[in-house]
């Protein structure tokens, strides 16, 4: 079943930044409810830029807490600050998602044990200290490293969400087919296969027609085996695409009200 | 070599429903049928024996025999099936059928009330099978049975609106019936729940076929629905009603008294009805509406064995 | 079935020596998974790892061949847990047990008579089991000899006494009977006995753990022509063990990669029949019962037919004229397809309406009315030919046929081709009772 990771609770958005500054839970909670009703399965929580690591950890814990007060959904804790990650995990109810590690050994050795310790799912990016590879093969090679390391830390492939890194189609057009092929290859790496995810709206950065590009990418990625995406859960037509693709891929049982039911899971 | 027992990580479960004045619980399974090692099966599958509100015209002798003294008297008949060990009574309002007595809603409601008052087990009320007529009589029956928390059916895409409104108003549960199609089944559950009747007050009827007569279609629908229920599809997570007796006794293997190469009818007919029921039990059936008391007994014995952890 | 990169990687030495030409063992594993490299390129892979990787390409459940001649059968090669996912491949071998203490010939002859016609095909049991209840090896061998002389069914030889099994195999070994069973105490001798004739051998544990351990020991003796018995006999335990074995086998847990046997034998034949049916639906390769009475066996064989039907290929009924409730010359003639469910629905609802009728099933390769119409198999031409060839109109004193409401568009052309009045019936068979009342009997 396709999992929407709602992207809206992020300090990069002005209303959330203000809310963090004023310690006002309402905007976060409004978005939590709105995204839950729109069909989100996870809620991404990101502090945005914060001056100190300690302060960021404190803010993350507060954000996770108030978000979960409003919506009965798990959070995707989105930060590169490991201290903030751990503080978020500590207050989280249910199974959280860690966003994210890369294939750099130091990161894997810090974040995989954390995921195992808290029973959390984890997003893993197919990049390392050399950056983002171009070819599908190099992306899946990194995915394999992520998978083998996760396995060594006792993390089941079904809790590992591999992100092959979607890049903007206006400046990195040649990455498009490579990403799609990488998704196919990643789904063959193990049995059960690892999950896949992506930051969907990256595909349309600075393009006109962003919604159309996002929707098209989502449908194409789902055909290749994309299991989830960080995306705009409140883009109704985008969610309709996810619901319809799920039906066509026989991931859920058809009924005439399928699009409505998809949002009520 | 160590065997790592594979337990599926089911994320959801079948809705638990409550029936009758004493609150008989059904459903609520968090695993595949009888897979006690990986989940709960908090309530056992239950049986009902059918009672007609008039003498049934097409029942074979073998099926009439155990009820010979009560066939024209639904209240006495209902008490008898409770004595015979049925968990519930399934009253079929056949007299309302336009081809039979074309009885009015008030007449059948009176019978339903009399039967409900005479028993302490939950009552299932089945209409005459003509959608339009059932749409007229069942709301009146629902009103007469207020407080009995009955299971009323069968509602279809054609008549669900009036019956759902009445069931909701008078506190009953519904049987939603769709013809061997999991998509329509899901949709009807949704349509009913959108009228405000919660999903845990619906049981679905996929129109089962008997052993040898298309049993595999409903078997696979039940397996798919249970997998859906366990993986989060709430619209398919309602208990399942199996009209086993009605179908099994249509089969010539059950009703034909004299086919030497099939063996004597007494055991053959009971096995036809009971095998149809047990097959649906292992696929995910919840409520089994049977006709012969011996089948009821045999089926319950099978469930006793299957429920052992 | 290919191995995944992770599975291969776990078997590699993880030295990252680069001697295979790949930068890392991980990369090499991925090349292997993609079929772009050979394991021979790795100089350090262990024999154990090589064997694990070789055997991993085998199917999840081995194909086991039983018996000889026309009644020989195959079990295994199953690939799914639920029939709707694809289909079940090899129907359960329904097996009737005979004791070497009873009149073997009489019971075997009774078993031979269990022949039923179901939807136009002949269905029978699959095997005869001979049990060494006497404890006497030569009596057992005699019973096996009698069974073999009186039936063509493959045999299942039941004894824990290796000498008795050896004696029986001397009589029947050439016909590849199933040997029951190798247990913790006798497995070495049993393997040797079965191996001599390449006969399938049941490995019997006390539970799943001990079964897996024993299969490993038997496999270590080089014998892989196996069938599994977890030792469970209670209904609930059998259902759970059968499910576990199938699940684990599909996840490539090798010790469970064989067909299974389940014993439903019970002093109460109704209980026995019910359990045998349940075990047939839930994965038993062989199911054993005592009763040879048709009323106990027919339900099991019928359920086996139903559950093992390919869900993608509907069952067809014979294309002919079916008579419902002794129809007379004024009875209606209903046309439908030979898809079994179409026929059952029409027949059931006609009977339910207490309407004597003739039902004509047009041969559409067993597909339903609308699908057959769309596929050009249910057409005015096929209807006209079937009505004519089956001579149904000779049985009636009218010139009317009734076609399904879903194909109302065919009525004009059909009328033209047949010279009959074509009445359009209801769209669903459930509408037949009121159709008869309102339109036919007016």
Coordinates of C-alpha atoms in Angstrom, one line a residue, chain C residues 330-335 358 387 392-393 396-403 418-423 439-440 442:
Chain C
X330 CA -44.7 -26.8 -22.6
X331 CA -41.6 -26.0 -20.5
X332 CA -39.4 -23.0 -21.3
X333 CA -36.1 -23.4 -23.1
X334 CA -33.3 -21.3 -21.4
X335 CA -30.1 -20.6 -23.2
X358 CA -34.8 -27.1 -20.3
X387 CA -30.1 -25.5 -30.3
X392 CA -34.0 -29.4 -27.8
X393 CA -36.9 -28.1 -29.8
X396 CA -41.3 -29.0 -26.7
X397 CA -44.5 -28.0 -28.3
X398 CA -43.7 -24.4 -28.8
X399 CA -41.1 -22.3 -30.8
X400 CA -39.6 -20.1 -28.2
X401 CA -36.2 -19.8 -26.6
X402 CA -35.1 -17.5 -23.8
X403 CA -31.6 -15.8 -24.0
X418 CA -33.3 -20.4 -35.9
X419 CA -36.7 -19.4 -37.1
X420 CA -37.7 -19.3 -33.4
X421 CA -39.2 -16.6 -31.3
X422 CA -36.4 -15.3 -29.1
X423 CA -37.4 -13.9 -25.7
X439 CA -43.6 -13.3 -18.7
X440 CA -43.7 -17.0 -19.2
X442 CA -49.0 -15.4 -18.5

